[in-house]
mmCIF file with all atom_site columns, C-alpha atoms in Angstrom:
data_model
loop_
_atom_site.group_PDB
_atom_site.id
_atom_site.type_symbol
_atom_site.label_atom_id
_atom_site.label_alt_id
_atom_site.label_comp_id
_atom_site.label_asym_id
_atom_site.label_entity_id
_atom_site.label_seq_id
_atom_site.pdbx_PDB_ins_code
_atom_site.Cartn_x
_atom_site.Cartn_y
_atom_site.Cartn_z
_atom_site.occupancy
_atom_site.B_iso_or_equiv
_atom_site.pdbx_formal_charge
_atom_site.auth_seq_id
_atom_site.auth_comp_id
_atom_site.auth_asym_id
_atom_site.auth_atom_id
_atom_site.pdbx_PDB_model_num
ATOM 1   C CA . MET A 1 1   ? 19.961 151.311 143.374 1.00 0.00 ? 1   MET A CA 1
ATOM 2   C CA . ASP A 1 2   ? 18.239 154.209 145.068 1.00 0.00 ? 2   ASP A CA 1
ATOM 3   C CA . LEU A 1 3   ? 17.034 153.306 148.562 1.00 0.00 ? 3   LEU A CA 1
ATOM 4   C CA . LYS A 1 4   ? 15.354 156.634 149.242 1.00 0.00 ? 4   LYS A CA 1
ATOM 5   C CA . GLY A 1 5   ? 12.099 156.082 151.069 1.00 0.00 ? 5   GLY A CA 1
ATOM 6   C CA . PHE A 1 6   ? 13.255 152.972 152.922 1.00 0.00 ? 6   PHE A CA 1
ATOM 7   C CA . ASP A 1 7   ? 15.052 154.673 155.806 1.00 0.00 ? 7   ASP A CA 1
ATOM 8   C CA . GLN A 1 8   ? 11.975 154.397 157.983 1.00 0.00 ? 8   GLN A CA 1
ATOM 9   C CA . PRO A 1 9   ? 9.621  151.966 156.230 1.00 0.00 ? 9   PRO A CA 1
ATOM 10  C CA . GLY A 1 10  ? 6.365  152.459 158.050 1.00 0.00 ? 10  GLY A CA 1
ATOM 11  C CA . GLY A 1 11  ? 7.895  152.823 161.496 1.00 0.00 ? 11  GLY A CA 1
ATOM 12  C CA . SER A 1 12  ? 9.343  155.338 163.910 1.00 0.00 ? 12  SER A CA 1
ATOM 13  C CA . ALA A 1 13  ? 12.945 156.519 163.953 1.00 0.00 ? 13  ALA A CA 1
ATOM 14  C CA . GLY A 1 14  ? 15.432 153.860 165.037 1.00 0.00 ? 14  GLY A CA 1
ATOM 15  C CA . GLU A 1 15  ? 12.977 150.991 164.630 1.00 0.00 ? 15  GLU A CA 1
ATOM 16  C CA . THR A 1 16  ? 14.059 147.985 162.554 1.00 0.00 ? 16  THR A CA 1
ATOM 17  C CA . ARG A 1 17  ? 11.604 146.123 160.344 1.00 0.00 ? 17  ARG A CA 1
ATOM 18  C CA . SER A 1 18  ? 12.143 142.512 159.342 1.00 0.00 ? 18  SER A CA 1
ATOM 19  C CA . VAL A 1 19  ? 10.610 141.025 156.209 1.00 0.00 ? 19  VAL A CA 1
ATOM 20  C CA . LYS A 1 20  ? 10.366 137.395 155.112 1.00 0.00 ? 20  LYS A CA 1
ATOM 21  C CA . VAL A 1 21  ? 11.292 136.945 151.456 1.00 0.00 ? 21  VAL A CA 1
ATOM 22  C CA . MET A 1 22  ? 11.175 133.706 149.487 1.00 0.00 ? 22  MET A CA 1
ATOM 23  C CA . ILE A 1 23  ? 13.750 132.743 146.859 1.00 0.00 ? 23  ILE A CA 1
ATOM 24  C CA . ALA A 1 24  ? 11.937 130.377 144.507 1.00 0.00 ? 24  ALA A CA 1
ATOM 25  C CA . GLY A 1 25  ? 12.378 128.906 141.050 1.00 0.00 ? 25  GLY A CA 1
ATOM 26  C CA . GLY A 1 26  ? 12.884 125.688 139.174 1.00 0.00 ? 26  GLY A CA 1
ATOM 27  C CA . PHE A 1 27  ? 15.486 123.018 139.757 1.00 0.00 ? 27  PHE A CA 1
ATOM 28  C CA . GLY A 1 28  ? 19.042 124.278 139.206 1.00 0.00 ? 28  GLY A CA 1
ATOM 29  C CA . THR A 1 29  ? 18.176 127.960 138.644 1.00 0.00 ? 29  THR A CA 1
ATOM 30  C CA . GLY A 1 30  ? 20.610 129.273 141.307 1.00 0.00 ? 30  GLY A CA 1
ATOM 31  C CA . LYS A 1 31  ? 18.532 129.747 144.447 1.00 0.00 ? 31  LYS A CA 1
ATOM 32  C CA . THR A 1 32  ? 21.136 128.402 146.869 1.00 0.00 ? 32  THR A CA 1
ATOM 33  C CA . THR A 1 33  ? 23.879 130.337 145.061 1.00 0.00 ? 33  THR A CA 1
ATOM 34  C CA . MET A 1 34  ? 21.926 133.574 145.462 1.00 0.00 ? 34  MET A CA 1
ATOM 35  C CA . VAL A 1 35  ? 21.292 133.053 149.181 1.00 0.00 ? 35  VAL A CA 1
ATOM 36  C CA . ARG A 1 36  ? 24.965 132.217 149.730 1.00 0.00 ? 36  ARG A CA 1
ATOM 37  C CA . SER A 1 37  ? 26.248 135.224 147.785 1.00 0.00 ? 37  SER A CA 1
ATOM 38  C CA . VAL A 1 38  ? 24.022 137.868 149.362 1.00 0.00 ? 38  VAL A CA 1
ATOM 39  C CA . SER A 1 39  ? 23.603 136.738 152.986 1.00 0.00 ? 39  SER A CA 1
ATOM 40  C CA . ASP A 1 40  ? 25.259 138.786 155.747 1.00 0.00 ? 40  ASP A CA 1
ATOM 41  C CA . ILE A 1 41  ? 25.525 135.630 157.845 1.00 0.00 ? 41  ILE A CA 1
ATOM 42  C CA . LYS A 1 42  ? 26.764 132.160 157.019 1.00 0.00 ? 42  LYS A CA 1
ATOM 43  C CA . PRO A 1 43  ? 23.666 130.709 155.382 1.00 0.00 ? 43  PRO A CA 1
ATOM 44  C CA . LEU A 1 44  ? 21.939 127.562 156.522 1.00 0.00 ? 44  LEU A CA 1
ATOM 45  C CA . THR A 1 45  ? 21.637 125.163 153.601 1.00 0.00 ? 45  THR A CA 1
ATOM 46  C CA . THR A 1 46  ? 20.149 121.691 153.330 1.00 0.00 ? 46  THR A CA 1
ATOM 47  C CA . GLU A 1 47  ? 21.941 120.433 150.254 1.00 0.00 ? 47  GLU A CA 1
ATOM 48  C CA . GLU A 1 48  ? 22.409 116.739 149.621 1.00 0.00 ? 48  GLU A CA 1
ATOM 49  C CA . THR A 1 49  ? 24.408 114.939 146.954 1.00 0.00 ? 49  THR A CA 1
ATOM 50  C CA . LEU A 1 50  ? 22.456 113.945 143.861 1.00 0.00 ? 50  LEU A CA 1
ATOM 51  C CA . THR A 1 51  ? 22.524 110.225 143.152 1.00 0.00 ? 51  THR A CA 1
ATOM 52  C CA . GLN A 1 52  ? 21.954 108.244 139.983 1.00 0.00 ? 52  GLN A CA 1
ATOM 53  C CA . ALA A 1 53  ? 18.706 106.990 141.499 1.00 0.00 ? 53  ALA A CA 1
ATOM 54  C CA . SER A 1 54  ? 17.235 110.520 141.438 1.00 0.00 ? 54  SER A CA 1
ATOM 55  C CA . ALA A 1 55  ? 18.396 111.408 137.905 1.00 0.00 ? 55  ALA A CA 1
ATOM 56  C CA . ASP A 1 56  ? 15.115 110.482 136.206 1.00 0.00 ? 56  ASP A CA 1
ATOM 57  C CA . VAL A 1 57  ? 12.993 112.010 138.984 1.00 0.00 ? 57  VAL A CA 1
ATOM 58  C CA . ASP A 1 58  ? 14.844 115.330 139.109 1.00 0.00 ? 58  ASP A CA 1
ATOM 59  C CA . HIS A 1 59  ? 15.193 115.760 135.320 1.00 0.00 ? 59  HIS A CA 1
ATOM 60  C CA . LEU A 1 60  ? 18.855 116.768 134.997 1.00 0.00 ? 60  LEU A CA 1
ATOM 61  C CA . ILE A 1 61  ? 18.530 117.883 131.374 1.00 0.00 ? 61  ILE A CA 1
ATOM 62  C CA . GLY A 1 62  ? 20.423 121.156 131.069 1.00 0.00 ? 62  GLY A CA 1
ATOM 63  C CA . VAL A 1 63  ? 21.994 120.830 134.534 1.00 0.00 ? 63  VAL A CA 1
ATOM 64  C CA . ALA A 1 64  ? 23.983 117.628 134.074 1.00 0.00 ? 64  ALA A CA 1
ATOM 65  C CA . ASP A 1 65  ? 26.935 119.081 136.013 1.00 0.00 ? 65  ASP A CA 1
ATOM 66  C CA . LYS A 1 66  ? 24.813 119.701 139.113 1.00 0.00 ? 66  LYS A CA 1
ATOM 67  C CA . THR A 1 67  ? 26.012 117.511 141.992 1.00 0.00 ? 67  THR A CA 1
ATOM 68  C CA . GLN A 1 68  ? 23.954 118.765 144.955 1.00 0.00 ? 68  GLN A CA 1
ATOM 69  C CA . THR A 1 69  ? 20.377 119.837 145.549 1.00 0.00 ? 69  THR A CA 1
ATOM 70  C CA . THR A 1 70  ? 18.330 121.539 148.277 1.00 0.00 ? 70  THR A CA 1
ATOM 71  C CA . VAL A 1 71  ? 16.026 119.087 150.030 1.00 0.00 ? 71  VAL A CA 1
ATOM 72  C CA . SER A 1 72  ? 14.350 121.385 152.553 1.00 0.00 ? 72  SER A CA 1
ATOM 73  C CA . LEU A 1 73  ? 15.298 125.064 152.507 1.00 0.00 ? 73  LEU A CA 1
ATOM 74  C CA . ASP A 1 74  ? 18.125 127.578 152.459 1.00 0.00 ? 74  ASP A CA 1
ATOM 75  C CA . PHE A 1 75  ? 18.170 130.422 154.978 1.00 0.00 ? 75  PHE A CA 1
ATOM 76  C CA . GLY A 1 76  ? 20.057 133.697 154.957 1.00 0.00 ? 76  GLY A CA 1
ATOM 77  C CA . LYS A 1 77  ? 19.740 137.269 156.178 1.00 0.00 ? 77  LYS A CA 1
ATOM 78  C CA . ILE A 1 78  ? 20.644 140.659 154.730 1.00 0.00 ? 78  ILE A CA 1
ATOM 79  C CA . GLY A 1 79  ? 20.308 144.192 156.059 1.00 0.00 ? 79  GLY A CA 1
ATOM 80  C CA . ILE A 1 80  ? 19.147 146.450 153.227 1.00 0.00 ? 80  ILE A CA 1
ATOM 81  C CA . ASN A 1 81  ? 19.753 149.507 155.399 1.00 0.00 ? 81  ASN A CA 1
ATOM 82  C CA . GLU A 1 82  ? 19.770 150.343 159.124 1.00 0.00 ? 82  GLU A CA 1
ATOM 83  C CA . SER A 1 83  ? 16.029 149.893 159.451 1.00 0.00 ? 83  SER A CA 1
ATOM 84  C CA . LEU A 1 84  ? 15.153 147.068 157.046 1.00 0.00 ? 84  LEU A CA 1
ATOM 85  C CA . VAL A 1 85  ? 16.304 143.437 157.347 1.00 0.00 ? 85  VAL A CA 1
ATOM 86  C CA . LEU A 1 86  ? 15.307 140.692 154.927 1.00 0.00 ? 86  LEU A CA 1
ATOM 87  C CA . TYR A 1 87  ? 15.152 137.065 156.032 1.00 0.00 ? 87  TYR A CA 1
ATOM 88  C CA . LEU A 1 88  ? 15.688 134.905 152.963 1.00 0.00 ? 88  LEU A CA 1
ATOM 89  C CA . PHE A 1 89  ? 14.160 131.457 152.565 1.00 0.00 ? 89  PHE A CA 1
ATOM 90  C CA . GLY A 1 90  ? 15.268 129.478 149.516 1.00 0.00 ? 90  GLY A CA 1
ATOM 91  C CA . THR A 1 91  ? 12.842 126.796 148.390 1.00 0.00 ? 91  THR A CA 1
ATOM 92  C CA . PRO A 1 92  ? 13.666 123.334 147.031 1.00 0.00 ? 92  PRO A CA 1
ATOM 93  C CA . GLY A 1 93  ? 13.394 123.286 143.240 1.00 0.00 ? 93  GLY A CA 1
ATOM 94  C CA . GLN A 1 94  ? 12.376 119.682 142.606 1.00 0.00 ? 94  GLN A CA 1
ATOM 95  C CA . GLU A 1 95  ? 8.658  119.097 142.315 1.00 0.00 ? 95  GLU A CA 1
ATOM 96  C CA . ARG A 1 96  ? 8.849  116.118 144.704 1.00 0.00 ? 96  ARG A CA 1
ATOM 97  C CA . PHE A 1 97  ? 9.650  118.589 147.518 1.00 0.00 ? 97  PHE A CA 1
ATOM 98  C CA . TRP A 1 98  ? 7.063  121.218 146.621 1.00 0.00 ? 98  TRP A CA 1
ATOM 99  C CA . PHE A 1 99  ? 4.648  119.968 149.255 1.00 0.00 ? 99  PHE A CA 1
ATOM 100 C CA . LEU A 1 100 ? 6.840  122.049 151.614 1.00 0.00 ? 100 LEU A CA 1
ATOM 101 C CA . TRP A 1 101 ? 6.015  125.292 149.810 1.00 0.00 ? 101 TRP A CA 1
ATOM 102 C CA . ASN A 1 102 ? 2.683  126.042 151.475 1.00 0.00 ? 102 ASN A CA 1
ATOM 103 C CA . GLY A 1 103 ? 4.290  126.035 154.925 1.00 0.00 ? 103 GLY A CA 1
ATOM 104 C CA . LEU A 1 104 ? 7.437  127.863 153.824 1.00 0.00 ? 104 LEU A CA 1
ATOM 105 C CA . PHE A 1 105 ? 5.487  130.714 152.250 1.00 0.00 ? 105 PHE A CA 1
ATOM 106 C CA . LYS A 1 106 ? 3.414  131.434 155.358 1.00 0.00 ? 106 LYS A CA 1
ATOM 107 C CA . GLY A 1 107 ? 4.117  135.022 156.436 1.00 0.00 ? 107 GLY A CA 1
ATOM 108 C CA . ALA A 1 108 ? 6.196  135.875 153.368 1.00 0.00 ? 108 ALA A CA 1
ATOM 109 C CA . LEU A 1 109 ? 5.775  139.433 152.093 1.00 0.00 ? 109 LEU A CA 1
ATOM 110 C CA . GLY A 1 110 ? 7.151  138.702 148.643 1.00 0.00 ? 110 GLY A CA 1
ATOM 111 C CA . ALA A 1 111 ? 9.320  136.447 146.518 1.00 0.00 ? 111 ALA A CA 1
ATOM 112 C CA . VAL A 1 112 ? 12.045 136.372 143.910 1.00 0.00 ? 112 VAL A CA 1
ATOM 113 C CA . VAL A 1 113 ? 11.494 133.767 141.185 1.00 0.00 ? 113 VAL A CA 1
ATOM 114 C CA . LEU A 1 114 ? 14.770 132.729 139.561 1.00 0.00 ? 114 LEU A CA 1
ATOM 115 C CA . VAL A 1 115 ? 14.712 131.807 135.883 1.00 0.00 ? 115 VAL A CA 1
ATOM 116 C CA . ASP A 1 116 ? 17.350 130.105 133.756 1.00 0.00 ? 116 ASP A CA 1
ATOM 117 C CA . THR A 1 117 ? 16.753 131.456 130.225 1.00 0.00 ? 117 THR A CA 1
ATOM 118 C CA . ARG A 1 118 ? 18.226 128.253 128.796 1.00 0.00 ? 118 ARG A CA 1
ATOM 119 C CA . ARG A 1 119 ? 15.407 126.296 130.466 1.00 0.00 ? 119 ARG A CA 1
ATOM 120 C CA . LEU A 1 120 ? 12.409 128.614 130.825 1.00 0.00 ? 120 LEU A CA 1
ATOM 121 C CA . GLU A 1 121 ? 10.064 125.693 131.379 1.00 0.00 ? 121 GLU A CA 1
ATOM 122 C CA . SER A 1 122 ? 11.852 124.837 134.641 1.00 0.00 ? 122 SER A CA 1
ATOM 123 C CA . SER A 1 123 ? 10.299 127.908 136.314 1.00 0.00 ? 123 SER A CA 1
ATOM 124 C CA . PHE A 1 124 ? 6.771  127.785 134.842 1.00 0.00 ? 124 PHE A CA 1
ATOM 125 C CA . ARG A 1 125 ? 5.430  125.949 137.873 1.00 0.00 ? 125 ARG A CA 1
ATOM 126 C CA . ALA A 1 126 ? 7.116  128.321 140.336 1.00 0.00 ? 126 ALA A CA 1
ATOM 127 C CA . ILE A 1 127 ? 5.430  131.313 138.704 1.00 0.00 ? 127 ILE A CA 1
ATOM 128 C CA . GLU A 1 128 ? 2.096  129.504 138.759 1.00 0.00 ? 128 GLU A CA 1
ATOM 129 C CA . GLU A 1 129 ? 2.575  128.843 142.477 1.00 0.00 ? 129 GLU A CA 1
ATOM 130 C CA . MET A 1 130 ? 3.265  132.525 143.182 1.00 0.00 ? 130 MET A CA 1
ATOM 131 C CA . GLU A 1 131 ? -0.002 133.411 141.478 1.00 0.00 ? 131 GLU A CA 1
ATOM 132 C CA . ARG A 1 132 ? -1.892 130.633 143.290 1.00 0.00 ? 132 ARG A CA 1
ATOM 133 C CA . LEU A 1 133 ? -0.503 131.691 146.673 1.00 0.00 ? 133 LEU A CA 1
ATOM 134 C CA . GLU A 1 134 ? -1.059 135.381 145.782 1.00 0.00 ? 134 GLU A CA 1
ATOM 135 C CA . VAL A 1 135 ? 2.524  136.261 146.687 1.00 0.00 ? 135 VAL A CA 1
ATOM 136 C CA . PRO A 1 136 ? 3.904  139.408 144.983 1.00 0.00 ? 136 PRO A CA 1
ATOM 137 C CA . PHE A 1 137 ? 7.111  138.583 143.133 1.00 0.00 ? 137 PHE A CA 1
ATOM 138 C CA . VAL A 1 138 ? 9.810  139.751 140.769 1.00 0.00 ? 138 VAL A CA 1
ATOM 139 C CA . VAL A 1 139 ? 11.360 137.561 138.092 1.00 0.00 ? 139 VAL A CA 1
ATOM 140 C CA . ALA A 1 140 ? 15.166 137.383 138.187 1.00 0.00 ? 140 ALA A CA 1
ATOM 141 C CA . LEU A 1 141 ? 16.907 136.083 135.059 1.00 0.00 ? 141 LEU A CA 1
ATOM 142 C CA . ASN A 1 142 ? 20.046 134.352 136.291 1.00 0.00 ? 142 ASN A CA 1
ATOM 143 C CA . VAL A 1 143 ? 22.794 134.911 133.704 1.00 0.00 ? 143 VAL A CA 1
ATOM 144 C CA . PHE A 1 144 ? 24.757 131.693 133.197 1.00 0.00 ? 144 PHE A CA 1
ATOM 145 C CA . PRO A 1 145 ? 28.004 131.694 131.168 1.00 0.00 ? 145 PRO A CA 1
ATOM 146 C CA . ASP A 1 146 ? 26.308 130.135 128.132 1.00 0.00 ? 146 ASP A CA 1
ATOM 147 C CA . SER A 1 147 ? 22.979 131.989 128.430 1.00 0.00 ? 147 SER A CA 1
ATOM 148 C CA . ARG A 1 148 ? 21.666 133.856 125.385 1.00 0.00 ? 148 ARG A CA 1
ATOM 149 C CA . ASN A 1 149 ? 20.804 137.516 125.857 1.00 0.00 ? 149 ASN A CA 1
ATOM 150 C CA . TYR A 1 150 ? 17.062 137.683 125.209 1.00 0.00 ? 150 TYR A CA 1
ATOM 151 C CA . PRO A 1 151 ? 15.099 140.967 125.296 1.00 0.00 ? 151 PRO A CA 1
ATOM 152 C CA . VAL A 1 152 ? 13.187 141.286 128.568 1.00 0.00 ? 152 VAL A CA 1
ATOM 153 C CA . GLU A 1 153 ? 9.866  141.661 126.769 1.00 0.00 ? 153 GLU A CA 1
ATOM 154 C CA . GLU A 1 154 ? 10.473 138.400 124.900 1.00 0.00 ? 154 GLU A CA 1
ATOM 155 C CA . ILE A 1 155 ? 11.038 136.622 128.226 1.00 0.00 ? 155 ILE A CA 1
ATOM 156 C CA . ARG A 1 156 ? 7.970  138.320 129.718 1.00 0.00 ? 156 ARG A CA 1
ATOM 157 C CA . ASP A 1 157 ? 5.824  137.053 126.839 1.00 0.00 ? 157 ASP A CA 1
ATOM 158 C CA . ALA A 1 158 ? 7.286  133.535 127.002 1.00 0.00 ? 158 ALA A CA 1
ATOM 159 C CA . LEU A 1 159 ? 6.564  133.306 130.741 1.00 0.00 ? 159 LEU A CA 1
ATOM 160 C CA . ASP A 1 160 ? 3.211  135.119 130.436 1.00 0.00 ? 160 ASP A CA 1
ATOM 161 C CA . ILE A 1 161 ? 4.192  137.600 133.155 1.00 0.00 ? 161 ILE A CA 1
ATOM 162 C CA . PRO A 1 162 ? 1.987  140.690 133.725 1.00 0.00 ? 162 PRO A CA 1
ATOM 163 C CA . GLU A 1 163 ? 3.399  144.110 132.818 1.00 0.00 ? 163 GLU A CA 1
ATOM 164 C CA . ASN A 1 164 ? 3.429  145.210 136.460 1.00 0.00 ? 164 ASN A CA 1
ATOM 165 C CA . THR A 1 165 ? 5.734  142.340 137.512 1.00 0.00 ? 165 THR A CA 1
ATOM 166 C CA . PRO A 1 166 ? 9.395  143.421 137.295 1.00 0.00 ? 166 PRO A CA 1
ATOM 167 C CA . VAL A 1 167 ? 11.798 141.293 135.250 1.00 0.00 ? 167 VAL A CA 1
ATOM 168 C CA . VAL A 1 168 ? 15.505 141.864 135.917 1.00 0.00 ? 168 VAL A CA 1
ATOM 169 C CA . ALA A 1 169 ? 18.718 140.169 134.787 1.00 0.00 ? 169 ALA A CA 1
ATOM 170 C CA . PHE A 1 170 ? 21.355 139.383 137.403 1.00 0.00 ? 170 PHE A CA 1
ATOM 171 C CA . ASP A 1 171 ? 24.237 137.096 138.384 1.00 0.00 ? 171 ASP A CA 1
ATOM 172 C CA . ALA A 1 172 ? 23.374 134.938 141.407 1.00 0.00 ? 172 ALA A CA 1
ATOM 173 C CA . ARG A 1 173 ? 27.089 134.563 142.197 1.00 0.00 ? 173 ARG A CA 1
ATOM 174 C CA . ASP A 1 174 ? 27.542 138.298 142.685 1.00 0.00 ? 174 ASP A CA 1
ATOM 175 C CA . ARG A 1 175 ? 26.520 139.879 146.008 1.00 0.00 ? 175 ARG A CA 1
ATOM 176 C CA . ALA A 1 176 ? 25.797 143.346 144.618 1.00 0.00 ? 176 ALA A CA 1
ATOM 177 C CA . SER A 1 177 ? 23.788 141.948 141.723 1.00 0.00 ? 177 SER A CA 1
ATOM 178 C CA . SER A 1 178 ? 21.728 139.718 144.031 1.00 0.00 ? 178 SER A CA 1
ATOM 179 C CA . ARG A 1 179 ? 21.175 142.600 146.437 1.00 0.00 ? 179 ARG A CA 1
ATOM 180 C CA . ASP A 1 180 ? 19.848 144.748 143.578 1.00 0.00 ? 180 ASP A CA 1
ATOM 181 C CA . VAL A 1 181 ? 17.229 142.075 142.864 1.00 0.00 ? 181 VAL A CA 1
ATOM 182 C CA . LEU A 1 182 ? 16.063 142.203 146.485 1.00 0.00 ? 182 LEU A CA 1
ATOM 183 C CA . VAL A 1 183 ? 15.900 145.992 146.389 1.00 0.00 ? 183 VAL A CA 1
ATOM 184 C CA . ALA A 1 184 ? 13.822 145.717 143.189 1.00 0.00 ? 184 ALA A CA 1
ATOM 185 C CA . LEU A 1 185 ? 11.421 143.437 145.065 1.00 0.00 ? 185 LEU A CA 1
ATOM 186 C CA . ILE A 1 186 ? 11.106 145.902 147.944 1.00 0.00 ? 186 ILE A CA 1
ATOM 187 C CA . HIS A 1 187 ? 10.388 148.726 145.484 1.00 0.00 ? 187 HIS A CA 1
ATOM 188 C CA . HIS A 1 188 ? 7.776  146.520 143.808 1.00 0.00 ? 188 HIS A CA 1
ATOM 189 C CA . LEU A 1 189 ? 6.100  145.774 147.146 1.00 0.00 ? 189 LEU A CA 1
ATOM 190 C CA . LYS A 1 190 ? 6.093  149.445 148.080 1.00 0.00 ? 190 LYS A CA 1
ATOM 191 C CA . GLU A 1 191 ? 4.528  150.370 144.754 1.00 0.00 ? 191 GLU A CA 1
ATOM 192 C CA . ARG A 1 192 ? 1.843  147.691 145.166 1.00 0.00 ? 192 ARG A CA 1
ATOM 193 C CA . SER A 1 193 ? 0.771  148.906 148.569 1.00 0.00 ? 193 SER A CA 1
ATOM 194 C CA . ALA A 1 194 ? 1.631  151.926 150.639 1.00 0.00 ? 194 ALA A CA 1
ATOM 195 C CA . VAL A 1 195 ? 1.087  149.833 153.774 1.00 0.00 ? 195 VAL A CA 1
ATOM 196 C CA . ALA A 1 196 ? 3.080  146.774 152.664 1.00 0.00 ? 196 ALA A CA 1
ATOM 197 C CA . LEU A 1 197 ? 5.923  147.453 155.113 1.00 0.00 ? 197 LEU A CA 1
ATOM 198 C CA . GLU A 1 198 ? 3.875  148.675 158.064 1.00 0.00 ? 198 GLU A CA 1
ATOM 199 C CA . PRO A 1 199 ? 4.199  146.728 161.336 1.00 0.00 ? 199 PRO A CA 1
ATOM 200 C CA . ARG A 1 200 ? 1.988  143.670 161.602 1.00 0.00 ? 200 ARG A CA 1
#
């Protein structure tokens, strides 16, 4: 993707800007996978093994093969170019851990909401939270091996996403694909506000 215009995002030559970005979405949509694939550093993860006791609470329908889950947050870091670094915070997907979201989102400039097109309903609440918290976001359709290829506009309508919110398909396992989603978010933020990346 074209990165023109991000060489010096709101700062002087040689100055590096850091931006906090949230990776959100429903349970089992690929948040931890995305952070792992795209991070320049070994990511910090807080995954724990799923137990039979949590099966009814965490609603494993559609993700029966899932064996671990994030219980606090995932953390990674990626340099988009020489002057822009993104700090990535992956949120827990289960609703029982969503009380953490308000604190995690403090200071975030934007978010990526991951969606599994096989289970659209799993990300409804995440999108609602973005709107409630007034966090600009892009929707990233994580392509699983058995996912159907739906037209973007059909997904947009199903999720009731405004026209000005980007919707992109990607593979959370692929570094380049995940990076393109982050670049799409930065472009979206820049379009929303000319001062979005100015020093704070």
